[in-house]
Each structure stands twice: as C-alpha cells, then as structure tokens.
Coordinates of N, CA and C in Angstrom, one line a residue:
X1 N 1.7 5.5 3.3 CA 2.9 4.7 3.2 C 3.8 5.2 2.2
X2 N 5.1 5.5 2.5 CA 6.0 6.1 1.6 C 6.2 5.2 0.4
X3 N 6.2 3.9 0.6 CA 6.4 2.9 -0.6 C 5.4 3.1 -1.6
X4 N 4.1 3.3 -1.2 CA 3.0 3.5 -2.1 C 3.3 4.7 -3.0
X5 N 3.7 5.8 -2.4 CA 3.9 7.1 -3.1 C 5.1 6.9 -4.1
X6 N 6.2 6.3 -3.6 CA 7.4 6.2 -4.4 C 7.1 5.3 -5.6
X7 N 6.4 4.2 -5.4 CA 6.1 3.3 -6.5 C 5.1 3.9 -7.5
X8 N 4.1 4.6 -7.0 CA 3.1 5.2 -7.8 C 3.6 6.2 -8.7
X9 N 4.6 7.0 -8.2 CA 5.1 8.1 -9.0 C 5.9 7.6 -10.2
X10 N 6.3 6.4 -10.2 CA 7.1 5.8 -11.3 C 6.2 5.5 -12.5
X11 N 4.9 5.3 -12.3 CA 4.1 4.8 -13.4 C 2.9 5.6 -13.7
X12 N 2.2 6.2 -12.7 CA 0.9 6.9 -13.0 C 1.0 8.3 -12.5
X13 N 0.8 9.3 -13.4 CA 0.8 10.7 -12.9 C -0.4 11.0 -12.1
X14 N -0.4 12.0 -11.2 CA -1.5 12.4 -10.4 C -2.7 12.8 -11.3
X15 N -3.9 12.5 -10.7 CA -5.1 12.8 -11.5 C -5.4 14.3 -11.4
X16 N -5.7 14.9 -12.5 CA -6.1 16.3 -12.5 C -7.6 16.5 -12.7
X17 N -8.3 16.7 -11.7 CA -9.8 16.8 -11.8 C -10.2 18.1 -12.6
X18 N -11.3 18.0 -13.4 CA -11.8 19.1 -14.1 C -12.8 19.8 -13.2
X19 N -13.0 21.1 -13.4 CA -14.0 21.8 -12.6 C -15.4 21.3 -12.8
X20 N -16.0 21.0 -11.6 CA -17.4 20.5 -11.6 C -17.5 19.0 -11.9
X21 N -16.4 18.4 -12.0 CA -16.4 16.9 -12.2 C -17.0 16.2 -11.1
X22 N -17.8 15.1 -11.4 CA -18.4 14.3 -10.3 C -17.3 13.5 -9.6
X23 N -17.5 13.4 -8.3 CA -16.5 12.7 -7.5 C -16.7 11.2 -7.7
X24 N -15.6 10.5 -7.9 CA -15.5 9.1 -8.2 C -16.2 8.7 -9.4
X25 N -16.0 9.4 -10.5 CA -16.6 9.1 -11.8 C -15.8 8.0 -12.4
X26 N -16.1 7.5 -13.6 CA -15.4 6.4 -14.2 C -14.0 6.7 -14.5
X27 N -13.6 7.9 -14.8 CA -12.2 8.3 -15.1 C -11.4 8.2 -13.8
X28 N -12.0 8.7 -12.7 CA -11.3 8.7 -11.4 C -11.1 7.2 -10.9
X29 N -12.1 6.4 -11.1 CA -12.0 5.0 -10.6 C -11.0 4.3 -11.5
X30 N -11.0 4.5 -12.8 CA -10.0 3.9 -13.6 C -8.6 4.4 -13.2
X31 N -8.4 5.6 -12.9 CA -7.1 6.2 -12.5 C -6.6 5.5 -11.2
X32 N -7.4 5.4 -10.2 CA -7.0 4.7 -9.0 C -6.8 3.2 -9.2
X33 N -7.6 2.6 -10.0 CA -7.4 1.2 -10.3 C -6.0 1.0 -11.0
X34 N -5.6 1.9 -11.9 CA -4.3 1.8 -12.5 C -3.2 2.0 -11.5
X35 N -3.3 2.9 -10.6 CA -2.3 3.1 -9.5 C -2.2 1.8 -8.7
X36 N -3.3 1.3 -8.3 CA -3.3 0.1 -7.4 C -2.7 -1.1 -8.1
X37 N -3.1 -1.3 -9.4 CA -2.6 -2.4 -10.2 C -1.1 -2.3 -10.4
X38 N -0.6 -1.1 -10.7 CA 0.8 -0.9 -10.8 C 1.6 -1.2 -9.5
X39 N 1.0 -0.7 -8.4 CA 1.6 -0.9 -7.1 C 1.7 -2.4 -6.8
X40 N 0.6 -3.1 -7.1 CA 0.5 -4.6 -6.8 C 1.5 -5.3 -7.7
X41 N 1.6 -4.9 -8.9 CA 2.6 -5.6 -9.8 C 4.0 -5.4 -9.3
X42 N 4.4 -4.2 -8.9 CA 5.7 -3.9 -8.5 C 6.0 -4.6 -7.1
X43 N 5.1 -4.6 -6.3 CA 5.3 -5.4 -5.0 C 5.5 -6.9 -5.2
X44 N 4.7 -7.4 -6.1 CA 4.8 -8.8 -6.5 C 6.2 -9.1 -7.1
X45 N 6.7 -8.2 -7.9 CA 8.0 -8.4 -8.5 C 9.1 -8.3 -7.4
X46 N 8.9 -7.4 -6.4 CA 9.9 -7.3 -5.3 C 9.9 -8.6 -4.5
X47 N 8.7 -9.1 -4.3 CA 8.6 -10.4 -3.5 C 9.3 -11.5 -4.2
X48 N 9.1 -11.6 -5.5 CA 9.7 -12.7 -6.3 C 11.2 -12.5 -6.3
X49 N 11.7 -11.3 -6.5 CA 13.1 -11.0 -6.5 C 13.8 -11.4 -5.1
X50 N 13.1 -11.1 -4.1 CA 13.6 -11.5 -2.7 C 13.7 -13.0 -2.6
X51 N 12.7 -13.7 -3.0 CA 12.7 -15.2 -2.9 C 13.9 -15.7 -3.7
X52 N 14.1 -15.3 -4.9 CA 15.2 -15.8 -5.7 C 16.5 -15.4 -5.1
X53 N 16.7 -14.2 -4.5 CA 17.9 -13.8 -3.9 C 18.2 -14.6 -2.7
X54 N 17.2 -14.9 -1.9 CA 17.4 -15.7 -0.7 C 17.8 -17.1 -1.0
X55 N 17.2 -17.6 -2.1 CA 17.6 -19.0 -2.5 C 19.0 -19.0 -3.0
X56 N 19.4 -18.0 -3.7 CA 20.8 -17.9 -4.3 C 21.8 -17.7 -3.1
X57 N 21.4 -17.0 -2.1 CA 22.4 -16.7 -1.0 C 22.3 -17.6 0.1
X58 N 21.6 -18.7 0.0 CA 21.4 -19.7 1.1 C 22.7 -20.4 1.3
X59 N 23.7 -19.8 1.8 CA 25.0 -20.4 2.1 C 25.0 -20.7 3.6
X60 N 25.6 -21.8 3.9 CA 25.8 -22.2 5.3 C 27.2 -21.8 5.7
X61 N 27.3 -20.8 6.6 CA 28.5 -20.3 7.1 C 29.0 -21.1 8.3
X62 N 30.3 -21.3 8.3 CA 30.9 -22.0 9.4 C 31.0 -21.1 10.6
X63 N 31.3 -19.9 10.4 CA 31.4 -18.9 11.5 C 30.1 -18.6 12.1
X64 N 29.9 -18.8 13.3 CA 28.6 -18.5 14.0 C 28.1 -17.0 13.8
X65 N 29.1 -16.1 13.8 CA 28.7 -14.7 13.7 C 28.2 -14.4 12.3
X66 N 28.8 -15.0 11.2 CA 28.4 -14.8 9.9 C 27.0 -15.4 9.7
X67 N 26.8 -16.6 10.3 CA 25.5 -17.3 10.2 C 24.4 -16.4 10.9
X68 N 24.7 -15.9 12.1 CA 23.8 -15.1 12.8 C 23.4 -13.8 12.0
X69 N 24.4 -13.2 11.4 CA 24.2 -12.0 10.6 C 23.3 -12.3 9.4
X70 N 23.6 -13.4 8.7 CA 22.8 -13.8 7.6 C 21.3 -14.1 8.0
X71 N 21.1 -14.8 9.1 CA 19.8 -15.1 9.6 C 19.0 -13.8 10.0
X72 N 19.8 -12.9 10.6 CA 19.2 -11.6 11.0 C 18.7 -10.8 9.7
X73 N 19.6 -10.8 8.7 CA 19.2 -10.2 7.4 C 18.0 -10.8 6.8
X74 N 18.0 -12.1 6.8 CA 16.9 -12.8 6.2 C 15.6 -12.6 7.0
X75 N 15.7 -12.5 8.3 CA 14.5 -12.3 9.1 C 13.9 -10.9 8.8
X76 N 14.8 -9.9 8.7 CA 14.4 -8.6 8.4 C 13.7 -8.5 7.0
X77 N 14.3 -9.2 6.0 CA 13.8 -9.2 4.7 C 12.4 -9.9 4.7
X78 N 12.3 -10.9 5.4 CA 11.0 -11.6 5.4 C 9.9 -10.8 6.1
X79 N 10.3 -10.0 7.1 CA 9.3 -9.1 7.8 C 8.8 -8.1 6.8
X80 N 9.8 -7.5 6.0 CA 9.4 -6.5 5.0 C 8.5 -7.1 3.9
X81 N 8.8 -8.3 3.5 CA 8.0 -9.0 2.4 C 6.6 -9.3 3.0
X82 N 6.5 -9.7 4.3 CA 5.2 -10.0 4.9 C 4.4 -8.7 4.9
X83 N 5.0 -7.6 5.2 CA 4.3 -6.3 5.2 C 3.8 -6.0 3.7
X84 N 4.6 -6.3 2.8 CA 4.2 -6.1 1.4 C 3.1 -7.1 1.0
X85 N 3.2 -8.3 1.5 CA 2.1 -9.3 1.2 C 0.8 -8.8 1.7
X86 N 0.8 -8.2 3.0 CA -0.4 -7.6 3.6 C -0.9 -6.4 2.8
X87 N 0.0 -5.6 2.2 CA -0.4 -4.5 1.4 C -1.1 -5.0 0.1
X88 N -0.5 -6.1 -0.5 CA -1.2 -6.6 -1.7 C -2.6 -7.1 -1.4
X89 N -2.8 -7.7 -0.2 CA -4.2 -8.1 0.2 C -5.1 -6.9 0.3
X90 N -4.5 -5.8 0.9 CA -5.3 -4.6 1.0 C -5.6 -3.9 -0.3
X91 N -4.7 -4.0 -1.2 CA -4.9 -3.5 -2.6 C -6.0 -4.3 -3.3
X92 N -6.0 -5.6 -3.1 CA -7.1 -6.5 -3.7 C -8.4 -6.1 -3.1
X93 N -8.5 -5.8 -1.8 CA -9.7 -5.4 -1.2 C -10.2 -4.0 -1.7
X94 N -9.2 -3.1 -2.0 CA -9.5 -1.8 -2.5 C -10.0 -1.9 -3.9
X95 N -9.4 -2.7 -4.7 CA -9.9 -2.9 -6.1 C -11.3 -3.5 -6.1
X96 N -11.6 -4.3 -5.2 CA -13.0 -4.9 -5.0 C -13.9 -3.7 -4.7
X97 N -13.5 -2.7 -3.9 CA -14.3 -1.6 -3.6 C -14.6 -0.7 -4.9
X98 N -13.5 -0.6 -5.7 CA -13.7 0.1 -7.0 C -14.7 -0.6 -7.8
X99 N -14.7 -1.9 -7.9 CA -15.6 -2.7 -8.7 C -17.0 -2.5 -8.2
X100 N -17.2 -2.4 -6.9 CA -18.6 -2.3 -6.3 C -19.0 -0.8 -6.2
X101 N -18.1 0.1 -6.6 CA -18.4 1.6 -6.6 C -18.5 2.2 -5.2
X102 N -17.8 1.5 -4.2 CA -17.8 2.0 -2.9 C -16.5 2.7 -2.6
X103 N -15.6 2.8 -3.5 CA -14.3 3.4 -3.3 C -14.3 4.9 -3.2
X104 N -13.5 5.4 -2.3 CA -13.4 6.9 -2.1 C -14.3 7.5 -1.0
X105 N -15.0 6.6 -0.3 CA -15.9 7.1 0.7 C -15.4 6.5 2.1
X106 N -15.5 7.3 3.1 CA -15.1 6.9 4.4 C -15.9 5.7 5.0
X107 N -15.3 4.7 5.5 CA -16.0 3.6 6.0 C -16.7 3.9 7.3
X108 N -16.2 5.0 8.0 CA -16.8 5.3 9.3 C -17.9 6.3 9.2
X109 N -17.7 7.4 8.5 CA -18.8 8.4 8.4 C -19.5 8.6 7.0
X110 N -18.9 8.0 6.0 CA -19.5 8.0 4.7 C -19.2 9.2 3.8
X111 N -18.4 10.2 4.3 CA -18.0 11.3 3.5 C -17.0 11.0 2.5
X112 N -16.8 11.8 1.5 CA -15.7 11.6 0.5 C -14.3 11.7 1.2
X113 N -13.5 10.8 0.9 CA -12.1 10.8 1.4 C -11.3 11.9 0.8
X114 N -11.5 12.1 -0.5 CA -10.8 13.2 -1.2 C -9.7 12.7 -2.1
X115 N -9.6 13.3 -3.3 CA -8.7 12.9 -4.3 C -7.2 13.0 -3.8
X116 N -6.9 14.1 -3.1 CA -5.5 14.3 -2.7 C -5.1 13.2 -1.7
X117 N -6.0 12.9 -0.8 CA -5.7 11.8 0.2 C -5.5 10.5 -0.5
X118 N -6.4 10.2 -1.4 CA -6.3 8.9 -2.2 C -5.1 8.9 -3.1
X119 N -4.6 10.0 -3.6 CA -3.4 10.0 -4.4 C -2.2 9.6 -3.5
X120 N -2.2 10.2 -2.2 CA -1.1 9.9 -1.3 C -1.2 8.5 -0.7
X121 N -2.4 8.0 -0.5 CA -2.6 6.7 0.1 C -3.8 6.0 -0.6
X122 N -3.6 5.4 -1.8 CA -4.8 4.9 -2.5 C -5.6 3.8 -1.8
X123 N -5.0 3.2 -0.8 CA -5.8 2.2 0.0 C -6.5 2.8 1.2
X124 N -6.5 4.1 1.3 CA -7.2 4.7 2.5 C -8.7 4.3 2.5
X125 N -9.1 4.1 3.8 CA -10.5 3.7 3.9 C -11.3 4.7 4.8
X126 N -10.5 5.6 5.4 CA -11.1 6.6 6.3 C -10.7 8.0 5.8
X127 N -11.7 8.9 6.0 CA -11.4 10.3 5.7 C -10.3 10.8 6.8
X128 N -9.7 12.0 6.5 CA -8.7 12.5 7.4 C -9.2 12.7 8.8
X129 N -10.4 13.2 9.0 CA -10.9 13.4 10.3 C -11.1 12.1 11.1
X130 N -11.7 11.1 10.5 CA -11.9 9.9 11.2 C -10.6 9.2 11.5
X131 N -9.6 9.3 10.5 CA -8.3 8.7 10.7 C -7.6 9.4 11.9
X132 N -7.7 10.7 12.0 CA -7.1 11.4 13.1 C -7.7 11.0 14.4
X133 N -9.0 10.9 14.5 CA -9.7 10.4 15.7 C -9.3 9.0 16.1
X134 N -9.1 8.1 15.1 CA -8.7 6.7 15.2 C -7.3 6.7 15.8
X135 N -6.4 7.5 15.3 CA -5.0 7.6 15.8 C -5.0 8.1 17.3
X136 N -5.8 9.1 17.6 CA -5.9 9.6 18.9 C -6.3 8.6 19.9
X137 N -7.4 7.8 19.5 CA -7.9 6.7 20.4 C -6.8 5.7 20.6
X138 N -6.1 5.4 19.5 CA -5.0 4.4 19.6 C -3.9 4.9 20.6
X139 N -3.6 6.1 20.5 CA -2.5 6.7 21.4 C -3.0 6.6 22.9
X140 N -4.3 6.9 23.1 CA -4.8 6.9 24.5 C -4.8 5.5 25.0
X141 N -5.1 4.5 24.2 CA -5.2 3.1 24.7 C -3.8 2.6 24.9
X142 N -2.8 3.1 24.2 CA -1.4 2.6 24.3 C -0.8 3.0 25.6
X143 N -1.3 4.1 26.3 CA -0.7 4.6 27.5 C -1.0 3.8 28.7

C-alpha cells in the first residue's frame, strides 16, 4: 500500500541487516514494531483530523447541488477513513504476531517473507510466491 510506504519513510529509516544476521531477531522485530506503531499513530491522527474537519464543515446548503457535492465529498472521505480503520486493525494483528514471534513468516507455506518485502508492506502475511498465486486465483475467479 503506497500510504504505508509514504508514512513509514517520514519516521523510520529502512533496516540495514548485518551479514550473517539471524532472520527476525530482536533488532528486526523492534524495527518493524516501530514502523507499525508510527504508521498506526499517523493513521489515527488522520482519522481524528477528518472527524474534526467534517464537524467544522457540517453546513447545510440551500442549493441541492452544493449539498450533493458536500455529501459526495463526505462519503468519499468516510470510505477512505474506513480503509484506514481496517489498516489499523491489521496493524494491531501484525503487532500481536511480533509479540508471539510469528512475524515475518508466510501464513501459507511458512517460509521467510523477507526484509525487503516487509519494508515495503509491513503488514504482509504471505511471501511473494504465495501472494502471486493468491492474486492469480483471484483473477481467475473474477472472470
């Protein structure tokens, strides 16, 4: 998700693994926890800002076109915030995986997801191969 990457780059630099370093060691887990917590904090602030803005702009327009435009804008904003709320839930689930030391491994096949993939999408639960297969199945079912 581009929002994850954009938000993460503001606060936490990418992890630079050392040669021979164990996968998902304490440093790596702490690194990804800090990315996820920063992302969650920023998403929460965005949601709060939207709520306050919508309350401030809750004007009743006499013109039906203005009212329709305002309702359309609010509906779009609410859809975006709902997406962010779902991402916050996924972040909480991912942090729980870090706590249980299950983070960084594919839920489907059990292999390492990989640091680069997790840097790009810290909430990833599938390795790139399983995700690709999942997307292919999804495409075939959509036809």
